Amino acid sequence: MASTSAEIIAFLLTISGWVLVSSTLPTDYWKVSTIDGTVITTATFWANLWKTCVTDSTGVSNCKDFPSMLALDGYIQACRGLMISAVCLGFFGAIFGLVGMKCTKVGGSDQTKAKIACLAGLNFILSGLCSMTSCSLYANRITSEFFDPSFVAQKYELGAALFIGWAGASLCIIGGIIFCFSIAENSNSARRGYAYNGATSVMSSRTKVHNSVPDKTPPKHFDKNAYV
């Protein structure tokens, strides 16, 4: 019962993390920068993995898609590939998790379901690591440009999408670890199910059979002359 509850908690954590990771991919604010006037913010610059935009004080946004994938910076291409990999791994991990949970009716025996649940955990751990690496790589580029005194172009700060991606990656990794522990709990319960009663020898079995058969020999009656 405890392992079933742990699997349900792990499934909820991983699905929540996968949803956060998936929502990070199209989110606008991966990096953001503002130009402040005397009273109001005159313009807000922001960018994600697909485009860069500017929003003026009236709320009108002008966006420009990245022209060519081959002309992109290497870190943006790497972040795209890692985020897409994270979403795909989380999708297959959700399917394996549904099949491998004990509360579902598919998947075969408990040992087979435990192996499938462990595979789901590995998928979610890899998904979380991909998302964590992508967000960290993007954040490292932003911070290195921000603190570089020789960088004269527009400087950006960390956007909300990075924090959402880190949170989703953490949930995926934690839930995946719990899924992986389910195979160890299953193997321990299977070992406790078998009890060793010791080897039974041939003599002991014969003695048990001999003792179990009642003695049907009629009692003998002797008179006094039999003892003389």
C-alpha positions as a LaTeX table, in Angstrom:
\begin{tabular}{lrrr}
\hline
Residue & $x$ (\AA) & $y$ (\AA) & $z$ (\AA) \\
\hline
Met1 & 0.00 & 0.00 & 0.00 \\
Ala2 & 2.87 & 2.35 & 0.81 \\
Ser3 & 4.55 & 1.73 & $-2.55$ \\
Thr4 & 1.26 & 2.36 & $-4.36$ \\
Ser5 & 0.87 & 5.73 & $-2.61$ \\
Ala6 & 4.49 & 6.59 & $-3.42$ \\
Glu7 & 3.90 & 5.78 & $-7.10$ \\
Ile8 & 0.80 & 7.98 & $-7.19$ \\
Ile9 & 2.72 & 10.86 & $-5.60$ \\
Ala10 & 5.60 & 10.33 & $-8.04$ \\
Phe11 & 3.19 & 10.31 & $-10.99$ \\
Leu12 & 1.57 & 13.57 & $-9.88$ \\
Leu13 & 4.97 & 15.21 & $-9.38$ \\
Thr14 & 6.32 & 14.11 & $-12.74$ \\
Ile15 & 3.19 & 15.08 & $-14.66$ \\
Ser16 & 3.18 & 18.50 & $-13.01$ \\
Gly17 & 6.85 & 18.94 & $-13.84$ \\
Trp18 & 6.34 & 17.81 & $-17.43$ \\
Val19 & 3.48 & 20.30 & $-17.87$ \\
Leu20 & 5.70 & 23.11 & $-16.55$ \\
Val21 & 8.55 & 22.09 & $-18.85$ \\
Ser22 & 6.20 & 21.90 & $-21.83$ \\
Ser23 & 4.77 & 25.35 & $-21.06$ \\
Thr24 & 8.28 & 26.79 & $-20.83$ \\
Leu25 & 9.09 & 26.02 & $-24.45$ \\
Pro26 & 6.63 & 28.55 & $-26.04$ \\
Thr27 & 6.78 & 31.07 & $-23.17$ \\
Asp28 & 7.81 & 34.57 & $-24.25$ \\
Tyr29 & 9.95 & 35.87 & $-21.41$ \\
Trp30 & 13.17 & 33.86 & $-21.44$ \\
Lys31 & 15.10 & 37.10 & $-21.10$ \\
Val32 & 13.77 & 40.60 & $-20.54$ \\
Ser33 & 15.09 & 44.15 & $-20.42$ \\
Thr34 & 13.40 & 47.48 & $-19.89$ \\
Ile35 & 14.11 & 51.12 & $-20.77$ \\
Asp36 & 12.70 & 53.40 & $-18.09$ \\
Gly37 & 11.64 & 56.99 & $-18.59$ \\
Thr38 & 11.09 & 59.63 & $-15.96$ \\
Val39 & 7.56 & 58.41 & $-15.14$ \\
Ile40 & 6.77 & 55.17 & $-16.97$ \\
Thr41 & 8.55 & 52.31 & $-18.68$ \\
Thr42 & 9.01 & 53.42 & $-22.26$ \\
Ala43 & 9.92 & 50.05 & $-23.78$ \\
Thr44 & 10.33 & 46.42 & $-22.78$ \\
Phe45 & 12.61 & 44.10 & $-24.74$ \\
Trp46 & 12.13 & 40.36 & $-24.40$ \\
Ala47 & 13.10 & 37.23 & $-26.29$ \\
Asn48 & 12.68 & 33.45 & $-26.20$ \\
Leu49 & 13.99 & 30.53 & $-28.25$ \\
Trp50 & 12.02 & 31.52 & $-31.35$ \\
Lys51 & 11.82 & 35.31 & $-31.61$ \\
Thr52 & 12.80 & 38.66 & $-30.14$ \\
Cys53 & 10.27 & 41.39 & $-29.44$ \\
Val54 & 9.85 & 44.90 & $-28.09$ \\
Thr55 & 6.75 & 46.32 & $-26.37$ \\
Asp56 & 6.23 & 50.05 & $-26.05$ \\
Ser57 & 4.40 & 51.95 & $-23.32$ \\
Thr58 & 1.08 & 51.65 & $-25.16$ \\
Gly59 & 1.23 & 47.86 & $-25.09$ \\
Val60 & 1.93 & 47.40 & $-28.79$ \\
Ser61 & 4.45 & 44.63 & $-29.49$ \\
Asn62 & 6.67 & 44.27 & $-32.51$ \\
Cys63 & 8.32 & 40.87 & $-32.92$ \\
Lys64 & 10.94 & 39.47 & $-35.24$ \\
Asp65 & 11.38 & 35.76 & $-35.74$ \\
Phe66 & 14.87 & 34.38 & $-35.93$ \\
Pro67 & 15.61 & 34.30 & $-39.67$ \\
Ser68 & 17.45 & 31.01 & $-40.05$ \\
Met69 & 18.27 & 28.10 & $-37.78$ \\
Leu70 & 21.73 & 27.81 & $-39.30$ \\
Ala71 & 22.45 & 31.46 & $-38.54$ \\
Leu72 & 21.46 & 31.17 & $-34.85$ \\
Asp73 & 23.88 & 31.22 & $-31.99$ \\
Gly74 & 24.99 & 27.81 & $-30.83$ \\
Tyr75 & 23.50 & 28.11 & $-27.35$ \\
Ile76 & 20.02 & 28.82 & $-28.74$ \\
Gln77 & 20.18 & 25.75 & $-30.97$ \\
Ala78 & 21.34 & 23.65 & $-28.02$ \\
Cys79 & 18.55 & 24.99 & $-25.81$ \\
Arg80 & 15.96 & 24.21 & $-28.48$ \\
Gly81 & 17.16 & 20.63 & $-28.87$ \\
Leu82 & 17.33 & 20.04 & $-25.12$ \\
Met83 & 13.85 & 21.42 & $-24.47$ \\
Ile84 & 12.28 & 19.40 & $-27.27$ \\
Ser85 & 14.05 & 16.29 & $-25.96$ \\
Ala86 & 12.75 & 17.03 & $-22.46$ \\
Val87 & 9.16 & 17.25 & $-23.71$ \\
Cys88 & 9.43 & 14.01 & $-25.71$ \\
Leu89 & 11.06 & 12.09 & $-22.86$ \\
Gly90 & 8.39 & 13.30 & $-20.45$ \\
Phe91 & 5.64 & 12.17 & $-22.84$ \\
Phe92 & 6.99 & 8.62 & $-23.05$ \\
Gly93 & 7.67 & 8.65 & $-19.32$ \\
Ala94 & 4.00 & 9.47 & $-18.65$ \\
Ile95 & 2.89 & 6.50 & $-20.77$ \\
Phe96 & 5.32 & 4.13 & $-19.06$ \\
Gly97 & 4.28 & 5.48 & $-15.67$ \\
Leu98 & 0.60 & 4.75 & $-16.32$ \\
Val99 & 1.41 & 1.20 & $-17.40$ \\
Gly100 & 3.88 & 0.52 & $-14.58$ \\
Met101 & 1.80 & 1.75 & $-11.65$ \\
Lys102 & 0.29 & $-0.91$ & $-9.39$ \\
Cys103 & $-3.12$ & 0.75 & $-9.37$ \\
Thr104 & $-3.59$ & 0.17 & $-13.12$ \\
Lys105 & $-4.81$ & $-3.07$ & $-14.68$ \\
Val106 & $-2.27$ & $-3.31$ & $-17.51$ \\
Gly107 & 1.40 & $-4.21$ & $-17.55$ \\
Gly108 & 1.48 & $-7.84$ & $-16.40$ \\
Ser109 & 2.89 & $-9.08$ & $-13.09$ \\
Asp110 & 4.12 & $-6.89$ & $-10.26$ \\
Gln111 & 7.76 & $-7.44$ & $-11.18$ \\
Thr112 & 7.14 & $-6.47$ & $-14.81$ \\
Lys113 & 5.19 & $-3.38$ & $-13.74$ \\
Ala114 & 8.02 & $-2.42$ & $-11.39$ \\
Lys115 & 10.52 & $-2.56$ & $-14.27$ \\
Ile116 & 8.23 & $-0.43$ & $-16.44$ \\
Ala117 & 7.83 & 2.08 & $-13.59$ \\
Cys118 & 11.63 & 2.22 & $-13.22$ \\
Leu119 & 11.91 & 2.90 & $-16.96$ \\
Ala120 & 9.38 & 5.72 & $-16.57$ \\
Gly121 & 11.48 & 7.13 & $-13.75$ \\
Leu122 & 14.60 & 7.09 & $-15.90$ \\
Asn123 & 12.74 & 8.92 & $-18.68$ \\
Phe124 & 11.55 & 11.61 & $-16.29$ \\
Ile125 & 15.02 & 12.02 & $-14.78$ \\
Leu126 & 16.50 & 12.48 & $-18.25$ \\
Ser127 & 13.70 & 14.92 & $-19.11$ \\
Gly128 & 14.42 & 16.96 & $-15.99$ \\
Leu129 & 18.15 & 16.97 & $-16.69$ \\
Cys130 & 17.59 & 18.16 & $-20.26$ \\
Ser131 & 15.34 & 20.99 & $-19.10$ \\
Met132 & 17.70 & 21.93 & $-16.28$ \\
Thr133 & 20.67 & 22.01 & $-18.64$ \\
Ser134 & 18.82 & 24.10 & $-21.22$ \\
Cys135 & 17.65 & 26.73 & $-18.72$ \\
Ser136 & 21.04 & 26.87 & $-17.01$ \\
Leu137 & 22.86 & 27.27 & $-20.33$ \\
Tyr138 & 20.56 & 30.11 & $-21.37$ \\
Ala139 & 20.85 & 31.79 & $-17.95$ \\
Asn140 & 24.63 & 31.48 & $-18.01$ \\
Arg141 & 24.73 & 33.32 & $-21.35$ \\
Ile142 & 22.52 & 36.12 & $-19.97$ \\
Thr143 & 24.54 & 36.60 & $-16.79$ \\
Ser144 & 27.88 & 36.48 & $-18.58$ \\
Glu145 & 26.76 & 39.23 & $-20.98$ \\
Phe146 & 25.22 & 41.28 & $-18.14$ \\
Phe147 & 28.39 & 41.34 & $-16.04$ \\
Asp148 & 30.76 & 41.74 & $-18.98$ \\
Pro149 & 31.92 & 45.39 & $-19.05$ \\
Ser150 & 33.05 & 45.11 & $-22.66$ \\
Phe151 & 29.59 & 44.02 & $-23.87$ \\
Val152 & 27.98 & 47.15 & $-25.35$ \\
Ala153 & 24.75 & 45.71 & $-26.81$ \\
Gln154 & 21.40 & 45.45 & $-25.04$ \\
Lys155 & 21.77 & 43.66 & $-21.72$ \\
Tyr156 & 19.03 & 41.36 & $-20.48$ \\
Glu157 & 17.96 & 39.82 & $-17.19$ \\
Leu158 & 16.56 & 36.39 & $-16.36$ \\
Gly159 & 12.98 & 35.91 & $-17.49$ \\
Ala160 & 10.11 & 34.06 & $-15.82$ \\
Ala161 & 10.36 & 31.13 & $-18.24$ \\
Leu162 & 13.72 & 30.09 & $-16.80$ \\
Phe163 & 12.36 & 29.82 & $-13.27$ \\
Ile164 & 9.36 & 27.82 & $-14.52$ \\
Gly165 & 11.72 & 25.49 & $-16.37$ \\
Trp166 & 13.91 & 24.98 & $-13.30$ \\
Ala167 & 10.86 & 24.21 & $-11.15$ \\
Gly168 & 9.48 & 21.72 & $-13.69$ \\
Ala169 & 12.86 & 20.03 & $-14.06$ \\
Ser170 & 13.16 & 19.63 & $-10.28$ \\
Leu171 & 9.70 & 18.03 & $-10.05$ \\
Cys172 & 10.53 & 15.62 & $-12.88$ \\
Ile173 & 13.80 & 14.56 & $-11.25$ \\
Ile174 & 12.24 & 14.06 & $-7.79$ \\
Gly175 & 9.30 & 12.07 & $-9.15$ \\
Gly176 & 11.57 & 10.01 & $-11.40$ \\
Ile177 & 13.76 & 9.04 & $-8.42$ \\
Ile178 & 10.67 & 7.88 & $-6.51$ \\
Phe179 & 9.62 & 5.80 & $-9.52$ \\
Cys180 & 13.06 & 4.17 & $-9.65$ \\
Phe181 & 12.83 & 3.15 & $-5.99$ \\
Ser182 & 9.60 & 1.24 & $-6.71$ \\
Ile183 & 11.54 & $-1.62$ & $-8.32$ \\
Ala184 & 13.63 & $-2.04$ & $-5.15$ \\
Glu185 & 10.52 & $-2.12$ & $-2.96$ \\
Asn186 & 8.96 & $-4.74$ & $-5.23$ \\
Ser187 & 12.03 & $-6.99$ & $-5.07$ \\
Asn188 & 12.13 & $-6.74$ & $-1.26$ \\
Ser189 & 8.46 & $-7.69$ & $-0.94$ \\
Ala190 & 8.96 & $-10.63$ & $-3.30$ \\
Arg191 & 11.84 & $-11.91$ & $-1.14$ \\
Arg192 & 9.78 & $-11.62$ & 2.03 \\
Gly193 & 7.00 & $-13.67$ & 0.44 \\
Tyr194 & 9.05 & $-16.91$ & 0.43 \\
Ala195 & 9.76 & $-18.62$ & 3.77 \\
Tyr196 & 12.41 & $-21.36$ & 4.13 \\
Asn197 & 11.27 & $-24.24$ & 6.33 \\
Gly198 & 14.44 & $-26.30$ & 6.13 \\
Ala199 & 15.22 & $-29.49$ & 4.26 \\
Thr200 & 13.18 & $-32.56$ & 5.15 \\
Ser201 & 15.18 & $-35.77$ & 5.35 \\
Val202 & 13.94 & $-39.22$ & 4.35 \\
Met203 & 14.14 & $-40.56$ & 7.90 \\
Ser204 & 12.10 & $-37.69$ & 9.31 \\
Ser205 & 9.42 & $-38.18$ & 6.65 \\
Arg206 & 9.28 & $-41.91$ & 7.41 \\
Thr207 & 9.03 & $-41.18$ & 11.11 \\
Lys208 & 6.15 & $-38.79$ & 10.47 \\
Val209 & 4.35 & $-41.38$ & 8.38 \\
His210 & 4.93 & $-44.12$ & 10.96 \\
Asn211 & 3.67 & $-41.91$ & 13.76 \\
Ser212 & 0.64 & $-40.86$ & 11.82 \\
Val213 & $-0.54$ & $-44.45$ & 11.21 \\
Pro214 & $-2.36$ & $-45.79$ & 14.28 \\
Asp215 & $-1.32$ & $-49.14$ & 15.71 \\
Lys216 & $-4.18$ & $-51.56$ & 15.02 \\
Thr217 & $-2.54$ & $-54.62$ & 16.73 \\
Pro218 & $-4.95$ & $-56.00$ & 19.34 \\
Pro219 & $-3.60$ & $-56.03$ & 22.91 \\
Lys220 & $-2.36$ & $-59.35$ & 24.24 \\
His221 & $-3.65$ & $-60.73$ & 27.55 \\
Phe222 & $-1.35$ & $-62.97$ & 29.59 \\
Asp223 & $-2.27$ & $-65.06$ & 32.58 \\
Lys224 & $-0.16$ & $-65.64$ & 35.61 \\
Asn225 & 1.59 & $-68.81$ & 34.22 \\
Ala226 & 3.15 & $-66.87$ & 31.33 \\
Tyr227 & 5.58 & $-65.15$ & 33.67 \\
Val228 & 6.84 & $-68.35$ & 35.35 \\
\hline
\end{tabular}
